[in-house]
Amino acid sequence: MATQERGVRTQVKVLEAAADVIDRRGYASASIAEILEVAGVTKGAMYFHFPSKQHIARGVMQAQTGFEDIPEDESPLQSIINLTHHLALRLQDNVVLRASIRLTIEHGSFDDVEPDSPYHWWLQRFTRRFLLAKGAGELRDGVTPEEAAETIVGSFSGIQLLSQVLDGRRDLVRRITLWWKHLLPGLACEEVLPRLCPEGTLDRVVKPR
């Protein structure tokens, strides 16, 4: 049991160190030597769990799937809004998520990491959430859950990248709020729209300037 726990701790150290290096330098410039230095583990210990740099990158990318767990709102559509705000906040303070997103965008730098997997995962999750919104009668006629999910995943990716380039993601929550203000009239039916909060309803969501 102690050996197993040490193995888990080693994996966590390597993934967190790799995330730190990749977030700062990108995948192509991230070296195994620097990852080892930041992690404080031996090369043998790292290679026991991760046979290559590509395997480390895969582990970092898969960490995206751990960021969907938030308190659910009574409104499925409000829960979708809240999730995007939650992700915006985590992109500001969680290096693993930032590195995971960067790897997904920089997929041309490597070959063996199945770069589209996170996109597929998020498309499935948002489609499921929009199906709930449709079942609750919250979506406008003609809005399909699949197309709505593709719109959210694609445009969120672009907005967070724009925010990163222009302001180091410091204004990301404000940009997400403005995005929803423009988007919701095309998604939500008229009777639901006044009850939705583009700023999100999670306690940690910061109101836009």
Short mmCIF file of C-alpha atoms in Angstrom, two decimals:
data_model
loop_
_atom_site.label_atom_id
_atom_site.label_comp_id
_atom_site.label_asym_id
_atom_site.label_seq_id
_atom_site.Cartn_x
_atom_site.Cartn_y
_atom_site.Cartn_z
CA MET A 1 0.00 0.00 0.00
CA ALA A 2 2.82 2.41 0.89
CA THR A 3 4.51 1.69 -2.45
CA GLN A 4 1.25 2.36 -4.28
CA GLU A 5 0.78 5.66 -2.46
CA ARG A 6 4.34 6.71 -3.32
CA GLY A 7 3.62 5.88 -6.95
CA VAL A 8 0.51 8.06 -6.95
CA ARG A 9 2.43 10.93 -5.34
CA THR A 10 5.15 10.60 -7.96
CA GLN A 11 2.63 10.75 -10.79
CA VAL A 12 1.00 13.84 -9.30
CA LYS A 13 4.38 15.54 -8.86
CA VAL A 14 5.37 14.82 -12.45
CA LEU A 15 2.05 15.98 -13.91
CA GLU A 16 1.99 19.17 -11.84
CA ALA A 17 5.61 19.92 -12.73
CA ALA A 18 4.97 19.22 -16.40
CA ALA A 19 1.93 21.49 -16.31
CA ASP A 20 4.01 24.29 -14.82
CA VAL A 21 6.72 23.96 -17.47
CA ILE A 22 4.29 23.54 -20.38
CA ASP A 23 2.19 26.49 -19.23
CA ARG A 24 5.29 28.70 -19.29
CA ARG A 25 7.15 27.31 -22.29
CA GLY A 26 4.76 25.28 -24.43
CA TYR A 27 5.07 21.60 -25.28
CA ALA A 28 7.87 21.88 -27.84
CA SER A 29 10.17 23.82 -25.49
CA ALA A 30 9.35 21.83 -22.36
CA SER A 31 12.29 19.57 -21.54
CA ILE A 32 12.30 16.38 -19.51
CA ALA A 33 15.25 17.76 -17.54
CA GLU A 34 13.30 20.82 -16.40
CA ILE A 35 10.21 18.76 -15.58
CA LEU A 36 12.36 16.47 -13.43
CA GLU A 37 13.96 19.45 -11.70
CA VAL A 38 10.61 21.05 -10.88
CA ALA A 39 9.07 17.72 -9.80
CA GLY A 40 12.01 16.73 -7.63
CA VAL A 41 11.88 13.08 -8.71
CA THR A 42 14.42 10.81 -10.35
CA LYS A 43 14.42 10.01 -14.04
CA GLY A 44 13.83 6.34 -13.25
CA ALA A 45 10.78 7.13 -11.11
CA MET A 46 9.31 9.32 -13.83
CA TYR A 47 9.87 6.83 -16.65
CA PHE A 48 8.33 4.05 -14.56
CA HIS A 49 5.00 5.90 -14.79
CA PHE A 50 5.46 7.88 -18.01
CA PRO A 51 7.53 6.18 -20.74
CA SER A 52 7.80 9.37 -22.81
CA LYS A 53 7.14 13.08 -22.93
CA GLN A 54 4.05 12.31 -25.00
CA HIS A 55 2.65 10.15 -22.20
CA ILE A 56 3.18 12.99 -19.73
CA ALA A 57 1.35 15.35 -22.08
CA ARG A 58 -1.52 12.89 -22.36
CA GLY A 59 -1.81 12.80 -18.57
CA VAL A 60 -1.91 16.59 -18.35
CA MET A 61 -4.52 16.83 -21.10
CA GLN A 62 -6.75 14.24 -19.45
CA ALA A 63 -6.82 16.42 -16.32
CA GLN A 64 -9.41 18.61 -18.07
CA THR A 65 -12.03 16.02 -17.25
CA GLY A 66 -11.73 16.77 -13.54
CA PHE A 67 -13.10 20.31 -13.78
CA GLU A 68 -16.80 19.70 -14.50
CA ASP A 69 -17.91 19.10 -10.92
CA ILE A 70 -19.83 22.20 -9.77
CA PRO A 71 -23.06 22.76 -7.80
CA GLU A 72 -26.01 22.38 -10.16
CA ASP A 73 -28.58 25.15 -10.56
CA GLU A 74 -32.30 24.40 -10.83
CA SER A 75 -32.06 25.69 -14.39
CA PRO A 76 -29.96 23.44 -16.67
CA LEU A 77 -29.13 26.44 -18.85
CA GLN A 78 -27.94 28.44 -15.84
CA SER A 79 -25.78 25.47 -14.88
CA ILE A 80 -24.13 25.67 -18.31
CA ILE A 81 -23.45 29.37 -17.78
CA ASN A 82 -22.05 28.63 -14.33
CA LEU A 83 -19.77 25.90 -15.68
CA THR A 84 -18.15 28.28 -18.17
CA HIS A 85 -17.55 30.80 -15.38
CA HIS A 86 -16.11 28.03 -13.22
CA LEU A 87 -13.71 27.07 -16.01
CA ALA A 88 -12.77 30.73 -16.51
CA LEU A 89 -11.87 31.06 -12.83
CA ARG A 90 -9.90 27.82 -12.82
CA LEU A 91 -7.96 28.95 -15.88
CA GLN A 92 -6.87 31.94 -13.82
CA ASP A 93 -5.66 29.95 -10.81
CA ASN A 94 -5.00 26.34 -11.88
CA VAL A 95 -1.83 25.65 -13.83
CA VAL A 96 -2.83 22.08 -14.72
CA LEU A 97 -5.97 23.25 -16.52
CA ARG A 98 -4.06 26.04 -18.27
CA ALA A 99 -1.41 23.61 -19.48
CA SER A 100 -4.05 21.11 -20.54
CA ILE A 101 -5.81 23.73 -22.64
CA ARG A 102 -2.50 24.89 -24.12
CA LEU A 103 -1.63 21.33 -25.10
CA THR A 104 -5.00 20.90 -26.78
CA ILE A 105 -4.40 24.04 -28.83
CA GLU A 106 -0.76 23.16 -29.61
CA HIS A 107 -1.56 19.63 -30.77
CA GLY A 108 0.52 20.13 -33.93
CA SER A 109 3.66 19.93 -31.78
CA PHE A 110 3.27 16.20 -31.11
CA ASP A 111 1.75 13.10 -32.67
CA ASP A 112 0.75 10.56 -30.03
CA VAL A 113 -1.52 12.44 -27.62
CA GLU A 114 -4.91 12.14 -29.35
CA PRO A 115 -5.32 15.93 -29.27
CA ASP A 116 -9.01 15.97 -30.15
CA SER A 117 -10.04 13.82 -27.18
CA PRO A 118 -10.63 16.74 -24.76
CA TYR A 119 -12.77 18.49 -27.36
CA HIS A 120 -14.83 15.34 -27.84
CA TRP A 121 -15.17 14.93 -24.08
CA TRP A 122 -16.40 18.50 -23.59
CA LEU A 123 -18.74 18.25 -26.58
CA GLN A 124 -20.35 15.19 -25.02
CA ARG A 125 -20.70 16.88 -21.63
CA PHE A 126 -22.19 20.10 -23.00
CA THR A 127 -24.50 18.17 -25.33
CA ARG A 128 -25.80 16.25 -22.33
CA ARG A 129 -26.39 19.50 -20.45
CA PHE A 130 -28.20 21.09 -23.38
CA LEU A 131 -30.38 18.00 -23.65
CA LEU A 132 -31.42 18.66 -20.05
CA ALA A 133 -32.13 22.30 -20.93
CA LYS A 134 -34.22 21.20 -23.90
CA GLY A 135 -36.13 18.75 -21.71
CA ALA A 136 -36.83 21.57 -19.26
CA GLY A 137 -38.27 23.70 -22.07
CA GLU A 138 -35.53 26.33 -21.82
CA LEU A 139 -34.25 26.33 -25.40
CA ARG A 140 -35.71 28.28 -28.30
CA ASP A 141 -37.39 26.36 -31.09
CA GLY A 142 -34.82 25.24 -33.64
CA VAL A 143 -31.90 25.11 -31.19
CA THR A 144 -30.41 21.61 -31.13
CA PRO A 145 -28.30 20.42 -28.17
CA GLU A 146 -25.52 19.17 -30.44
CA GLU A 147 -25.14 22.44 -32.34
CA ALA A 148 -25.41 24.48 -29.15
CA ALA A 149 -22.64 22.39 -27.56
CA GLU A 150 -20.37 22.88 -30.57
CA THR A 151 -20.97 26.63 -30.42
CA ILE A 152 -20.14 26.82 -26.71
CA VAL A 153 -17.01 24.65 -26.85
CA GLY A 154 -15.63 26.34 -29.96
CA SER A 155 -16.31 29.92 -28.92
CA PHE A 156 -15.18 29.42 -25.30
CA SER A 157 -11.85 28.13 -26.65
CA GLY A 158 -11.46 31.26 -28.75
CA ILE A 159 -12.50 33.68 -26.00
CA GLN A 160 -10.10 32.25 -23.44
CA LEU A 161 -7.27 32.39 -26.00
CA LEU A 162 -8.07 36.01 -26.86
CA SER A 163 -8.15 36.88 -23.16
CA GLN A 164 -4.82 35.13 -22.61
CA VAL A 165 -3.14 37.05 -25.43
CA LEU A 166 -4.59 40.47 -24.57
CA ASP A 167 -4.71 40.42 -20.78
CA GLY A 168 -3.18 37.22 -19.39
CA ARG A 169 -6.74 35.94 -18.78
CA ARG A 170 -7.30 38.56 -16.07
CA ASP A 171 -10.39 39.79 -17.92
CA LEU A 172 -11.69 36.33 -18.82
CA VAL A 173 -14.67 36.35 -16.44
CA ARG A 174 -15.80 39.71 -17.82
CA ARG A 175 -15.46 38.43 -21.38
CA ILE A 176 -17.45 35.29 -20.57
CA THR A 177 -20.23 37.45 -19.11
CA LEU A 178 -20.38 39.64 -22.22
CA TRP A 179 -20.34 36.54 -24.42
CA TRP A 180 -23.40 35.13 -22.64
CA LYS A 181 -25.23 38.47 -22.86
CA HIS A 182 -24.92 38.30 -26.64
CA LEU A 183 -25.50 34.55 -26.93
CA LEU A 184 -28.44 33.88 -24.62
CA PRO A 185 -31.13 35.62 -26.71
CA GLY A 186 -30.43 33.14 -29.49
CA LEU A 187 -30.49 30.11 -27.17
CA ALA A 188 -33.08 30.66 -24.45
CA CYS A 189 -36.82 30.92 -24.97
CA GLU A 190 -38.33 34.32 -24.13
CA GLU A 191 -39.99 33.31 -20.86
CA VAL A 192 -36.76 31.80 -19.49
CA LEU A 193 -34.36 34.55 -20.60
CA PRO A 194 -35.18 37.08 -17.81
CA ARG A 195 -34.40 34.47 -15.14
CA LEU A 196 -30.91 33.70 -16.44
CA CYS A 197 -27.82 35.42 -15.07
CA PRO A 198 -25.01 35.90 -17.62
CA GLU A 199 -22.63 36.70 -14.74
CA GLY A 200 -23.20 33.24 -13.30
CA THR A 201 -24.62 32.38 -9.91
CA LEU A 202 -21.64 30.63 -8.33
CA ASP A 203 -20.37 32.29 -5.15
CA ARG A 204 -16.89 32.83 -6.56
CA VAL A 205 -17.94 34.46 -9.80
CA VAL A 206 -16.62 38.01 -9.96
CA LYS A 207 -18.96 40.63 -11.36
CA PRO A 208 -17.66 42.32 -14.54
CA ARG A 209 -16.06 45.75 -14.36
#
